[in-house]
């Protein structure tokens, strides 16, 4: 931990943390991290490729899935440079401006993924509740407009965060807790009043909780609709269309809520636990979402099999 010689943002540097106690093994730790990043990028680019090139996948459900893949790609690419730089090349320093930019993109794609999951829940409700009008309610133009509005909303929501960090003074410590920059991690190093950062950070985090509440409400309505269907076979068929989305919601929210609960109620735990939970939150959703949708979505699974095994 090194003291800061001044508070000028132009010369300010932060130090990133890898895995405490395993500094000598960082080169070996880089292998699983690199593998996860590679598989995440490959999986999400594969999803986008098939949705782009296959006319049969040009439907609202797959447009929303492409938004989810873009969010996952953004989340992976936002943390990849500093994480692999730290583990592979022992690059611990990051300039303040680069740090603030990184935390902006990490938080932007996090809230974007939550927003996309919420509109995907609404998509599933419309498909089950009113299948005959599905194509007229969720048209391609409305899906595109929804994506643009969500992007603008999330950019405006997260944009103040780096500027709020820039206004703070940093005079004592510059050691961050992770291999990437997060708003709550950086603001704790400030020696000036950071109450505005705390309040606005909570406000930004509240948006993901509201999305979770909307998802929960959507599934209550879906369940109510499914129970009104006459035959068990049709009920199962309707619920089966939601499995992939339910898995994506659990994969995204379970690590995030677990990390938040540990930070709030288990601060005495080893820093290693907190660091691993934060890494799981950033690494697992971009890795697992393409796998879940390739396995559970028949149309995508068939297209992948056709490309890999054309003779078969």
PDB file of C-alpha atoms in Angstrom:
ATOM      1  CA  UNK A   1       0.000   0.000   0.000  1.00  0.00           C
ATOM      2  CA  UNK A   2       1.599   3.292  -1.026  1.00  0.00           C
ATOM      3  CA  UNK A   3       0.648   6.794   0.131  1.00  0.00           C
ATOM      4  CA  UNK A   4      -0.560   9.329  -2.421  1.00  0.00           C
ATOM      5  CA  UNK A   5       1.751  12.294  -2.948  1.00  0.00           C
ATOM      6  CA  UNK A   6      -1.056  14.539  -4.134  1.00  0.00           C
ATOM      7  CA  UNK A   7      -4.666  14.741  -5.179  1.00  0.00           C
ATOM      8  CA  UNK A   8      -4.219  15.789  -8.802  1.00  0.00           C
ATOM      9  CA  UNK A   9      -6.286  13.405 -10.919  1.00  0.00           C
ATOM     10  CA  UNK A  10      -3.866  13.863 -13.835  1.00  0.00           C
ATOM     11  CA  UNK A  11      -1.053  12.136 -11.906  1.00  0.00           C
ATOM     12  CA  UNK A  12      -3.094   9.909  -9.611  1.00  0.00           C
ATOM     13  CA  UNK A  13      -2.513   6.149  -9.873  1.00  0.00           C
ATOM     14  CA  UNK A  14      -4.369   3.305  -8.193  1.00  0.00           C
ATOM     15  CA  UNK A  15      -2.972  -0.121  -7.357  1.00  0.00           C
ATOM     16  CA  UNK A  16      -5.007  -3.227  -8.231  1.00  0.00           C
ATOM     17  CA  UNK A  17      -5.205  -6.341  -6.071  1.00  0.00           C
ATOM     18  CA  UNK A  18      -5.033  -9.888  -7.373  1.00  0.00           C
ATOM     19  CA  UNK A  19      -5.644 -12.889  -5.136  1.00  0.00           C
ATOM     20  CA  UNK A  20      -4.298 -12.129  -1.630  1.00  0.00           C
ATOM     21  CA  UNK A  21      -1.721 -14.636  -0.446  1.00  0.00           C
ATOM     22  CA  UNK A  22      -1.333 -16.156  -3.920  1.00  0.00           C
ATOM     23  CA  UNK A  23       0.714 -13.405  -5.578  1.00  0.00           C
ATOM     24  CA  UNK A  24       3.446 -15.876  -6.600  1.00  0.00           C
ATOM     25  CA  UNK A  25       0.845 -18.062  -8.338  1.00  0.00           C
ATOM     26  CA  UNK A  26      -0.791 -15.298 -10.379  1.00  0.00           C
ATOM     27  CA  UNK A  27       0.639 -16.650 -13.627  1.00  0.00           C
ATOM     28  CA  UNK A  28      -1.120 -19.979 -12.982  1.00  0.00           C
ATOM     29  CA  UNK A  29      -4.312 -18.265 -11.870  1.00  0.00           C
ATOM     30  CA  UNK A  30      -4.267 -16.445 -15.211  1.00  0.00           C
ATOM     31  CA  UNK A  31      -4.903 -19.742 -17.021  1.00  0.00           C
ATOM     32  CA  UNK A  32      -8.495 -20.333 -15.734  1.00  0.00           C
ATOM     33  CA  UNK A  33      -9.252 -16.603 -15.963  1.00  0.00           C
ATOM     34  CA  UNK A  34      -8.047 -16.484 -19.574  1.00  0.00           C
ATOM     35  CA  UNK A  35     -10.052 -19.615 -20.389  1.00  0.00           C
ATOM     36  CA  UNK A  36     -13.235 -18.136 -18.931  1.00  0.00           C
ATOM     37  CA  UNK A  37     -12.780 -14.878 -20.852  1.00  0.00           C
ATOM     38  CA  UNK A  38     -12.067 -16.758 -24.093  1.00  0.00           C
ATOM     39  CA  UNK A  39     -15.114 -19.015 -23.731  1.00  0.00           C
ATOM     40  CA  UNK A  40     -17.315 -16.059 -22.785  1.00  0.00           C
ATOM     41  CA  UNK A  41     -16.279 -14.069 -25.857  1.00  0.00           C
ATOM     42  CA  UNK A  42     -16.576 -17.103 -28.131  1.00  0.00           C
ATOM     43  CA  UNK A  43     -20.007 -18.072 -26.784  1.00  0.00           C
ATOM     44  CA  UNK A  44     -21.537 -14.617 -27.024  1.00  0.00           C
ATOM     45  CA  UNK A  45     -20.079 -13.912 -30.468  1.00  0.00           C
ATOM     46  CA  UNK A  46     -21.528 -17.267 -31.568  1.00  0.00           C
ATOM     47  CA  UNK A  47     -24.992 -16.258 -30.335  1.00  0.00           C
ATOM     48  CA  UNK A  48     -24.758 -12.921 -32.168  1.00  0.00           C
ATOM     49  CA  UNK A  49     -23.455 -14.584 -35.340  1.00  0.00           C
ATOM     50  CA  UNK A  50     -26.350 -17.028 -35.606  1.00  0.00           C
ATOM     51  CA  UNK A  51     -28.989 -14.421 -34.777  1.00  0.00           C
ATOM     52  CA  UNK A  52     -27.487 -12.100 -37.406  1.00  0.00           C
ATOM     53  CA  UNK A  53     -27.102 -14.675 -40.189  1.00  0.00           C
ATOM     54  CA  UNK A  54     -30.177 -16.893 -39.708  1.00  0.00           C
ATOM     55  CA  UNK A  55     -33.455 -15.305 -40.952  1.00  0.00           C
ATOM     56  CA  UNK A  56     -35.481 -17.777 -38.869  1.00  0.00           C
ATOM     57  CA  UNK A  57     -34.016 -16.185 -35.726  1.00  0.00           C
ATOM     58  CA  UNK A  58     -35.091 -12.657 -36.646  1.00  0.00           C
ATOM     59  CA  UNK A  59     -37.779 -12.559 -33.969  1.00  0.00           C
ATOM     60  CA  UNK A  60     -38.255 -10.403 -30.843  1.00  0.00           C
ATOM     61  CA  UNK A  61     -37.132 -13.155 -28.462  1.00  0.00           C
ATOM     62  CA  UNK A  62     -33.789 -13.495 -30.267  1.00  0.00           C
ATOM     63  CA  UNK A  63     -33.334  -9.738 -30.580  1.00  0.00           C
ATOM     64  CA  UNK A  64     -33.575  -9.532 -26.797  1.00  0.00           C
ATOM     65  CA  UNK A  65     -31.135 -12.433 -26.553  1.00  0.00           C
ATOM     66  CA  UNK A  66     -28.698 -10.527 -28.767  1.00  0.00           C
ATOM     67  CA  UNK A  67     -28.982  -7.552 -26.372  1.00  0.00           C
ATOM     68  CA  UNK A  68     -28.140  -9.906 -23.503  1.00  0.00           C
ATOM     69  CA  UNK A  69     -25.084 -11.183 -25.401  1.00  0.00           C
ATOM     70  CA  UNK A  70     -23.927  -7.619 -26.108  1.00  0.00           C
ATOM     71  CA  UNK A  71     -24.236  -6.828 -22.386  1.00  0.00           C
ATOM     72  CA  UNK A  72     -22.234  -9.952 -21.529  1.00  0.00           C
ATOM     73  CA  UNK A  73     -19.553  -9.041 -24.059  1.00  0.00           C
ATOM     74  CA  UNK A  74     -19.335  -5.536 -22.624  1.00  0.00           C
ATOM     75  CA  UNK A  75     -19.053  -6.902 -19.097  1.00  0.00           C
ATOM     76  CA  UNK A  76     -16.248  -9.275 -20.092  1.00  0.00           C
ATOM     77  CA  UNK A  77     -14.308  -6.747 -22.163  1.00  0.00           C
ATOM     78  CA  UNK A  78     -14.590  -4.077 -19.441  1.00  0.00           C
ATOM     79  CA  UNK A  79     -12.711  -6.114 -16.822  1.00  0.00           C
ATOM     80  CA  UNK A  80     -10.486  -8.177 -19.146  1.00  0.00           C
ATOM     81  CA  UNK A  81      -7.584  -5.672 -19.714  1.00  0.00           C
ATOM     82  CA  UNK A  82      -6.742  -5.033 -16.067  1.00  0.00           C
ATOM     83  CA  UNK A  83      -7.482  -8.569 -14.830  1.00  0.00           C
ATOM     84  CA  UNK A  84      -5.294 -10.338 -17.371  1.00  0.00           C
ATOM     85  CA  UNK A  85      -2.723  -7.539 -17.242  1.00  0.00           C
ATOM     86  CA  UNK A  86      -2.435  -8.090 -13.500  1.00  0.00           C
ATOM     87  CA  UNK A  87      -2.297 -11.893 -13.539  1.00  0.00           C
ATOM     88  CA  UNK A  88      -0.208 -12.345 -16.709  1.00  0.00           C
ATOM     89  CA  UNK A  89       2.145  -9.364 -16.623  1.00  0.00           C
ATOM     90  CA  UNK A  90       1.956  -8.157 -12.977  1.00  0.00           C
ATOM     91  CA  UNK A  91       0.670  -4.732 -14.037  1.00  0.00           C
ATOM     92  CA  UNK A  92      -0.747  -3.387 -10.780  1.00  0.00           C
ATOM     93  CA  UNK A  93      -0.986   0.314 -11.591  1.00  0.00           C
ATOM     94  CA  UNK A  94      -3.904   1.961 -13.342  1.00  0.00           C
ATOM     95  CA  UNK A  95      -4.290   5.649 -14.106  1.00  0.00           C
ATOM     96  CA  UNK A  96      -7.201   7.379 -12.388  1.00  0.00           C
ATOM     97  CA  UNK A  97      -8.865   8.340 -15.687  1.00  0.00           C
ATOM     98  CA  UNK A  98      -8.635   4.751 -16.967  1.00  0.00           C
ATOM     99  CA  UNK A  99      -9.958   3.479 -13.635  1.00  0.00           C
ATOM    100  CA  UNK A 100     -12.964   5.808 -13.711  1.00  0.00           C
ATOM    101  CA  UNK A 101     -13.687   4.829 -17.326  1.00  0.00           C
ATOM    102  CA  UNK A 102     -13.507   1.139 -16.449  1.00  0.00           C
ATOM    103  CA  UNK A 103     -15.890   1.437 -13.517  1.00  0.00           C
ATOM    104  CA  UNK A 104     -18.312   3.352 -15.760  1.00  0.00           C
ATOM    105  CA  UNK A 105     -18.440   0.533 -18.327  1.00  0.00           C
ATOM    106  CA  UNK A 106     -18.627  -2.245 -15.720  1.00  0.00           C
ATOM    107  CA  UNK A 107     -21.574  -0.600 -13.966  1.00  0.00           C
ATOM    108  CA  UNK A 108     -23.190   0.393 -17.289  1.00  0.00           C
ATOM    109  CA  UNK A 109     -23.232  -3.164 -18.645  1.00  0.00           C
ATOM    110  CA  UNK A 110     -24.333  -4.512 -15.260  1.00  0.00           C
ATOM    111  CA  UNK A 111     -27.468  -2.348 -15.142  1.00  0.00           C
ATOM    112  CA  UNK A 112     -28.012  -2.950 -18.865  1.00  0.00           C
ATOM    113  CA  UNK A 113     -28.041  -6.714 -18.324  1.00  0.00           C
ATOM    114  CA  UNK A 114     -30.589  -6.298 -15.530  1.00  0.00           C
ATOM    115  CA  UNK A 115     -32.763  -4.155 -17.818  1.00  0.00           C
ATOM    116  CA  UNK A 116     -32.555  -6.669 -20.655  1.00  0.00           C
ATOM    117  CA  UNK A 117     -33.527  -9.520 -18.331  1.00  0.00           C
ATOM    118  CA  UNK A 118     -36.565  -7.523 -17.206  1.00  0.00           C
ATOM    119  CA  UNK A 119     -37.823  -6.889 -20.764  1.00  0.00           C
ATOM    120  CA  UNK A 120     -37.161 -10.545 -21.612  1.00  0.00           C
ATOM    121  CA  UNK A 121     -39.482 -11.462 -18.722  1.00  0.00           C
ATOM    122  CA  UNK A 122     -42.161  -9.220 -20.248  1.00  0.00           C
ATOM    123  CA  UNK A 123     -41.515 -10.894 -23.617  1.00  0.00           C
ATOM    124  CA  UNK A 124     -42.170 -14.320 -22.075  1.00  0.00           C
ATOM    125  CA  UNK A 125     -45.372 -13.038 -20.438  1.00  0.00           C
ATOM    126  CA  UNK A 126     -46.741 -11.707 -23.729  1.00  0.00           C
ATOM    127  CA  UNK A 127     -45.789 -14.932 -25.555  1.00  0.00           C
ATOM    128  CA  UNK A 128     -47.658 -17.089 -23.000  1.00  0.00           C
ATOM    129  CA  UNK A 129     -50.569 -14.802 -22.124  1.00  0.00           C
ATOM    130  CA  UNK A 130     -51.437 -13.654 -25.631  1.00  0.00           C
ATOM    131  CA  UNK A 131     -49.592 -15.813 -28.199  1.00  0.00           C
ATOM    132  CA  UNK A 132     -51.908 -14.894 -31.094  1.00  0.00           C
ATOM    133  CA  UNK A 133     -51.077 -11.183 -30.759  1.00  0.00           C
ATOM    134  CA  UNK A 134     -47.417 -11.685 -29.837  1.00  0.00           C
ATOM    135  CA  UNK A 135     -46.071 -10.666 -33.244  1.00  0.00           C
ATOM    136  CA  UNK A 136     -48.248  -7.540 -33.346  1.00  0.00           C
ATOM    137  CA  UNK A 137     -47.440  -6.412 -29.790  1.00  0.00           C
ATOM    138  CA  UNK A 138     -43.676  -7.001 -29.942  1.00  0.00           C
ATOM    139  CA  UNK A 139     -42.754  -5.894 -33.436  1.00  0.00           C
ATOM    140  CA  UNK A 140     -39.151  -5.505 -34.592  1.00  0.00           C
ATOM    141  CA  UNK A 141     -39.404  -1.718 -34.512  1.00  0.00           C
ATOM    142  CA  UNK A 142     -40.706  -1.750 -30.930  1.00  0.00           C
ATOM    143  CA  UNK A 143     -37.907  -4.088 -29.853  1.00  0.00           C
ATOM    144  CA  UNK A 144     -35.301  -1.781 -31.398  1.00  0.00           C
ATOM    145  CA  UNK A 145     -36.890   1.287 -29.783  1.00  0.00           C
ATOM    146  CA  UNK A 146     -36.917  -0.552 -26.439  1.00  0.00           C
ATOM    147  CA  UNK A 147     -33.220  -1.347 -26.792  1.00  0.00           C
ATOM    148  CA  UNK A 148     -32.361   2.272 -27.628  1.00  0.00           C
ATOM    149  CA  UNK A 149     -34.433   3.639 -24.718  1.00  0.00           C
ATOM    150  CA  UNK A 150     -32.878   1.185 -22.265  1.00  0.00           C
ATOM    151  CA  UNK A 151     -29.395   2.134 -23.446  1.00  0.00           C
ATOM    152  CA  UNK A 152     -30.079   5.867 -23.071  1.00  0.00           C
ATOM    153  CA  UNK A 153     -31.641   5.365 -19.645  1.00  0.00           C
ATOM    154  CA  UNK A 154     -28.701   3.337 -18.378  1.00  0.00           C
ATOM    155  CA  UNK A 155     -26.058   5.678 -19.812  1.00  0.00           C
ATOM    156  CA  UNK A 156     -27.731   8.671 -18.141  1.00  0.00           C
ATOM    157  CA  UNK A 157     -28.001   6.701 -14.890  1.00  0.00           C
ATOM    158  CA  UNK A 158     -24.345   5.627 -14.743  1.00  0.00           C
ATOM    159  CA  UNK A 159     -22.697   8.640 -16.395  1.00  0.00           C
ATOM    160  CA  UNK A 160     -22.492  10.726 -13.169  1.00  0.00           C
ATOM    161  CA  UNK A 161     -20.467   8.017 -11.344  1.00  0.00           C
ATOM    162  CA  UNK A 162     -17.009   8.766 -12.806  1.00  0.00           C
ATOM    163  CA  UNK A 163     -17.532  12.512 -12.382  1.00  0.00           C
ATOM    164  CA  UNK A 164     -18.551  11.991  -8.750  1.00  0.00           C
ATOM    165  CA  UNK A 165     -15.318  10.049  -8.210  1.00  0.00           C
ATOM    166  CA  UNK A 166     -13.270  12.729  -9.943  1.00  0.00           C
ATOM    167  CA  UNK A 167     -14.475  15.442  -7.566  1.00  0.00           C
ATOM    168  CA  UNK A 168     -13.170  13.539  -4.522  1.00  0.00           C
ATOM    169  CA  UNK A 169      -9.747  14.038  -2.963  1.00  0.00           C
ATOM    170  CA  UNK A 170      -7.435  11.061  -2.509  1.00  0.00           C
ATOM    171  CA  UNK A 171      -4.646  11.598  -0.011  1.00  0.00           C
ATOM    172  CA  UNK A 172      -3.805   8.481   2.018  1.00  0.00           C
ATOM    173  CA  UNK A 173      -4.361   5.193   0.221  1.00  0.00           C
ATOM    174  CA  UNK A 174      -4.489   4.000  -3.369  1.00  0.00           C
ATOM    175  CA  UNK A 175      -4.840   0.216  -3.021  1.00  0.00           C
ATOM    176  CA  UNK A 176      -8.055  -1.151  -4.541  1.00  0.00           C
ATOM    177  CA  UNK A 177      -9.635  -4.430  -3.457  1.00  0.00           C
ATOM    178  CA  UNK A 178     -10.004  -6.076  -6.886  1.00  0.00           C
ATOM    179  CA  UNK A 179      -8.276  -6.557 -10.211  1.00  0.00           C
ATOM    180  CA  UNK A 180     -10.597  -3.952 -11.732  1.00  0.00           C
ATOM    181  CA  UNK A 181     -12.213  -0.670 -10.672  1.00  0.00           C
ATOM    182  CA  UNK A 182     -15.628  -0.438  -9.014  1.00  0.00           C
ATOM    183  CA  UNK A 183     -17.322   2.744  -7.837  1.00  0.00           C
ATOM    184  CA  UNK A 184     -17.794   1.620  -4.241  1.00  0.00           C
ATOM    185  CA  UNK A 185     -14.202   0.396  -4.069  1.00  0.00           C
ATOM    186  CA  UNK A 186     -12.668   3.649  -5.328  1.00  0.00           C
ATOM    187  CA  UNK A 187     -14.813   6.011  -3.273  1.00  0.00           C
ATOM    188  CA  UNK A 188     -13.702   4.302  -0.024  1.00  0.00           C
ATOM    189  CA  UNK A 189     -10.151   5.570  -0.669  1.00  0.00           C
ATOM    190  CA  UNK A 190     -11.223   9.227  -0.680  1.00  0.00           C
ATOM    191  CA  UNK A 191     -10.296  11.471   2.232  1.00  0.00           C
ATOM    192  CA  UNK A 192     -13.009  14.012   1.398  1.00  0.00           C
ATOM    193  CA  UNK A 193     -16.750  13.776   1.990  1.00  0.00           C
ATOM    194  CA  UNK A 194     -18.141  10.978  -0.203  1.00  0.00           C
ATOM    195  CA  UNK A 195     -21.748  10.952   0.999  1.00  0.00           C
ATOM    196  CA  UNK A 196     -23.037  12.049  -2.414  1.00  0.00           C
ATOM    197  CA  UNK A 197     -21.226   9.078  -3.974  1.00  0.00           C
ATOM    198  CA  UNK A 198     -22.738   6.702  -1.430  1.00  0.00           C
ATOM    199  CA  UNK A 199     -26.285   7.966  -1.983  1.00  0.00           C
ATOM    200  CA  UNK A 200     -26.047   8.032  -5.768  1.00  0.00           C
ATOM    201  CA  UNK A 201     -24.354   4.618  -5.824  1.00  0.00           C
ATOM    202  CA  UNK A 202     -27.265   3.186  -3.853  1.00  0.00           C
ATOM    203  CA  UNK A 203     -29.702   4.899  -6.222  1.00  0.00           C
ATOM    204  CA  UNK A 204     -27.977   3.294  -9.230  1.00  0.00           C
ATOM    205  CA  UNK A 205     -27.983  -0.111  -7.524  1.00  0.00           C
ATOM    206  CA  UNK A 206     -31.695   0.330  -6.780  1.00  0.00           C
ATOM    207  CA  UNK A 207     -32.420   0.203 -10.514  1.00  0.00           C
ATOM    208  CA  UNK A 208     -31.253  -3.427 -10.685  1.00  0.00           C
ATOM    209  CA  UNK A 209     -33.451  -4.281  -7.690  1.00  0.00           C
ATOM    210  CA  UNK A 210     -36.446  -2.668  -9.393  1.00  0.00           C
ATOM    211  CA  UNK A 211     -35.705  -4.770 -12.463  1.00  0.00           C
ATOM    212  CA  UNK A 212     -35.678  -7.871 -10.255  1.00  0.00           C
ATOM    213  CA  UNK A 213     -39.050  -6.882  -8.777  1.00  0.00           C
ATOM    214  CA  UNK A 214     -40.438  -6.401 -12.294  1.00  0.00           C
ATOM    215  CA  UNK A 215     -39.128  -9.848 -13.274  1.00  0.00           C
ATOM    216  CA  UNK A 216     -40.754 -11.366 -10.189  1.00  0.00           C
ATOM    217  CA  UNK A 217     -44.068  -9.666 -10.951  1.00  0.00           C
ATOM    218  CA  UNK A 218     -43.889 -10.861 -14.575  1.00  0.00           C
ATOM    219  CA  UNK A 219     -43.416 -14.449 -13.460  1.00  0.00           C
ATOM    220  CA  UNK A 220     -46.300 -14.195 -11.016  1.00  0.00           C
ATOM    221  CA  UNK A 221     -48.469 -13.165 -13.968  1.00  0.00           C
ATOM    222  CA  UNK A 222     -46.951 -15.935 -16.117  1.00  0.00           C
ATOM    223  CA  UNK A 223     -47.701 -18.525 -13.443  1.00  0.00           C
ATOM    224  CA  UNK A 224     -51.264 -17.239 -13.139  1.00  0.00           C
ATOM    225  CA  UNK A 225     -51.691 -17.582 -16.903  1.00  0.00           C
ATOM    226  CA  UNK A 226     -50.137 -21.059 -16.980  1.00  0.00           C
ATOM    227  CA  UNK A 227     -52.439 -22.311 -14.223  1.00  0.00           C
ATOM    228  CA  UNK A 228     -55.434 -21.249 -16.295  1.00  0.00           C
ATOM    229  CA  UNK A 229     -54.353 -23.517 -19.166  1.00  0.00           C
ATOM    230  CA  UNK A 230     -56.496 -26.641 -19.387  1.00  0.00           C
ATOM    231  CA  UNK A 231     -54.033 -29.509 -19.821  1.00  0.00           C
ATOM    232  CA  UNK A 232     -50.839 -30.270 -17.856  1.00  0.00           C
ATOM    233  CA  UNK A 233     -49.005 -30.923 -21.112  1.00  0.00           C
ATOM    234  CA  UNK A 234     -49.733 -27.416 -22.373  1.00  0.00           C
ATOM    235  CA  UNK A 235     -48.802 -25.986 -18.974  1.00  0.00           C
ATOM    236  CA  UNK A 236     -45.430 -27.744 -19.093  1.00  0.00           C
ATOM    237  CA  UNK A 237     -44.866 -26.589 -22.676  1.00  0.00           C
ATOM    238  CA  UNK A 238     -45.553 -22.981 -21.713  1.00  0.00           C
ATOM    239  CA  UNK A 239     -43.269 -23.070 -18.665  1.00  0.00           C
ATOM    240  CA  UNK A 240     -40.530 -24.786 -20.650  1.00  0.00           C
ATOM    241  CA  UNK A 241     -40.169 -21.663 -22.807  1.00  0.00           C
ATOM    242  CA  UNK A 242     -39.133 -19.759 -19.653  1.00  0.00           C
ATOM    243  CA  UNK A 243     -36.419 -22.129 -18.390  1.00  0.00           C
ATOM    244  CA  UNK A 244     -33.533 -20.422 -20.195  1.00  0.00           C
ATOM    245  CA  UNK A 245     -34.581 -16.998 -18.976  1.00  0.00           C
ATOM    246  CA  UNK A 246     -35.050 -18.203 -15.381  1.00  0.00           C
ATOM    247  CA  UNK A 247     -31.536 -19.682 -15.474  1.00  0.00           C
ATOM    248  CA  UNK A 248     -30.132 -16.390 -16.816  1.00  0.00           C
ATOM    249  CA  UNK A 249     -31.858 -14.434 -14.017  1.00  0.00           C
ATOM    250  CA  UNK A 250     -30.486 -16.779 -11.334  1.00  0.00           C
ATOM    251  CA  UNK A 251     -26.995 -16.733 -12.857  1.00  0.00           C
ATOM    252  CA  UNK A 252     -26.983 -12.929 -12.830  1.00  0.00           C
ATOM    253  CA  UNK A 253     -28.700 -12.082  -9.552  1.00  0.00           C
ATOM    254  CA  UNK A 254     -27.468 -14.895  -7.261  1.00  0.00           C
ATOM    255  CA  UNK A 255     -23.763 -13.841  -7.315  1.00  0.00           C
ATOM    256  CA  UNK A 256     -24.653 -10.141  -7.195  1.00  0.00           C
ATOM    257  CA  UNK A 257     -26.960 -10.441  -4.186  1.00  0.00           C
ATOM    258  CA  UNK A 258     -24.564 -12.858  -2.457  1.00  0.00           C
ATOM    259  CA  UNK A 259     -21.656 -10.428  -2.879  1.00  0.00           C
ATOM    260  CA  UNK A 260     -23.814  -7.544  -1.593  1.00  0.00           C
ATOM    261  CA  UNK A 261     -24.947  -9.545   1.449  1.00  0.00           C
ATOM    262  CA  UNK A 262     -21.391 -10.585   2.275  1.00  0.00           C
ATOM    263  CA  UNK A 263     -20.215  -6.997   1.979  1.00  0.00           C
ATOM    264  CA  UNK A 264     -23.026  -5.762   4.228  1.00  0.00           C
ATOM    265  CA  UNK A 265     -23.257  -8.472   6.891  1.00  0.00           C
ATOM    266  CA  UNK A 266     -19.997 -10.457   6.741  1.00  0.00           C
ATOM    267  CA  UNK A 267     -17.235  -7.886   6.601  1.00  0.00           C
ATOM    268  CA  UNK A 268     -15.100  -9.945   8.992  1.00  0.00           C
ATOM    269  CA  UNK A 269     -14.731 -12.721   6.426  1.00  0.00           C
ATOM    270  CA  UNK A 270     -11.427 -13.170   4.634  1.00  0.00           C
ATOM    271  CA  UNK A 271     -10.872 -10.613   1.845  1.00  0.00           C
ATOM    272  CA  UNK A 272     -10.303 -13.612  -0.396  1.00  0.00           C
ATOM    273  CA  UNK A 273     -14.002 -14.563  -0.116  1.00  0.00           C
ATOM    274  CA  UNK A 274     -15.145 -11.066  -1.087  1.00  0.00           C
ATOM    275  CA  UNK A 275     -12.739 -10.943  -4.040  1.00  0.00           C
ATOM    276  CA  UNK A 276     -13.797 -14.366  -5.331  1.00  0.00           C
ATOM    277  CA  UNK A 277     -17.510 -13.489  -5.086  1.00  0.00           C
ATOM    278  CA  UNK A 278     -16.923 -10.267  -7.027  1.00  0.00           C
ATOM    279  CA  UNK A 279     -14.995 -12.205  -9.688  1.00  0.00           C
ATOM    280  CA  UNK A 280     -17.781 -14.790  -9.917  1.00  0.00           C
ATOM    281  CA  UNK A 281     -20.305 -12.000 -10.473  1.00  0.00           C
ATOM    282  CA  UNK A 282     -18.336 -10.559 -13.402  1.00  0.00           C
ATOM    283  CA  UNK A 283     -17.137 -13.822 -14.956  1.00  0.00           C
ATOM    284  CA  UNK A 284     -19.934 -16.379 -14.564  1.00  0.00           C
ATOM    285  CA  UNK A 285     -22.961 -14.711 -16.280  1.00  0.00           C
ATOM    286  CA  UNK A 286     -21.108 -13.937 -19.553  1.00  0.00           C
ATOM    287  CA  UNK A 287     -19.802 -17.525 -19.564  1.00  0.00           C
ATOM    288  CA  UNK A 288     -23.012 -19.361 -18.654  1.00  0.00           C
ATOM    289  CA  UNK A 289     -25.676 -17.430 -20.581  1.00  0.00           C
ATOM    290  CA  UNK A 290     -24.532 -18.601 -24.048  1.00  0.00           C
ATOM    291  CA  UNK A 291     -24.258 -22.182 -22.765  1.00  0.00           C
ATOM    292  CA  UNK A 292     -27.756 -22.104 -21.261  1.00  0.00           C
ATOM    293  CA  UNK A 293     -29.375 -20.627 -24.363  1.00  0.00           C
ATOM    294  CA  UNK A 294     -27.507 -22.943 -26.750  1.00  0.00           C
ATOM    295  CA  UNK A 295     -28.572 -25.997 -24.737  1.00  0.00           C
ATOM    296  CA  UNK A 296     -32.162 -25.004 -23.931  1.00  0.00           C
ATOM    297  CA  UNK A 297     -33.182 -23.102 -27.093  1.00  0.00           C
ATOM    298  CA  UNK A 298     -33.933 -25.646 -29.811  1.00  0.00           C
ATOM    299  CA  UNK A 299     -33.607 -23.269 -32.754  1.00  0.00           C
ATOM    300  CA  UNK A 300     -30.136 -22.083 -31.728  1.00  0.00           C
ATOM    301  CA  UNK A 301     -29.029 -25.596 -30.767  1.00  0.00           C
ATOM    302  CA  UNK A 302     -30.054 -26.947 -34.167  1.00  0.00           C
ATOM    303  CA  UNK A 303     -28.234 -24.161 -36.016  1.00  0.00           C
ATOM    304  CA  UNK A 304     -25.049 -24.785 -34.022  1.00  0.00           C
ATOM    305  CA  UNK A 305     -25.240 -28.530 -34.687  1.00  0.00           C
ATOM    306  CA  UNK A 306     -25.817 -27.916 -38.401  1.00  0.00           C
ATOM    307  CA  UNK A 307     -22.719 -25.705 -38.608  1.00  0.00           C
ATOM    308  CA  UNK A 308     -20.530 -28.102 -36.605  1.00  0.00           C
ATOM    309  CA  UNK A 309     -21.821 -31.317 -38.211  1.00  0.00           C
ATOM    310  CA  UNK A 310     -23.110 -30.399 -41.711  1.00  0.00           C
ATOM    311  CA  UNK A 311     -23.151 -34.005 -42.962  1.00  0.00           C
ATOM    312  CA  UNK A 312     -25.171 -35.186 -40.016  1.00  0.00           C
TER     313      UNK A 312
END
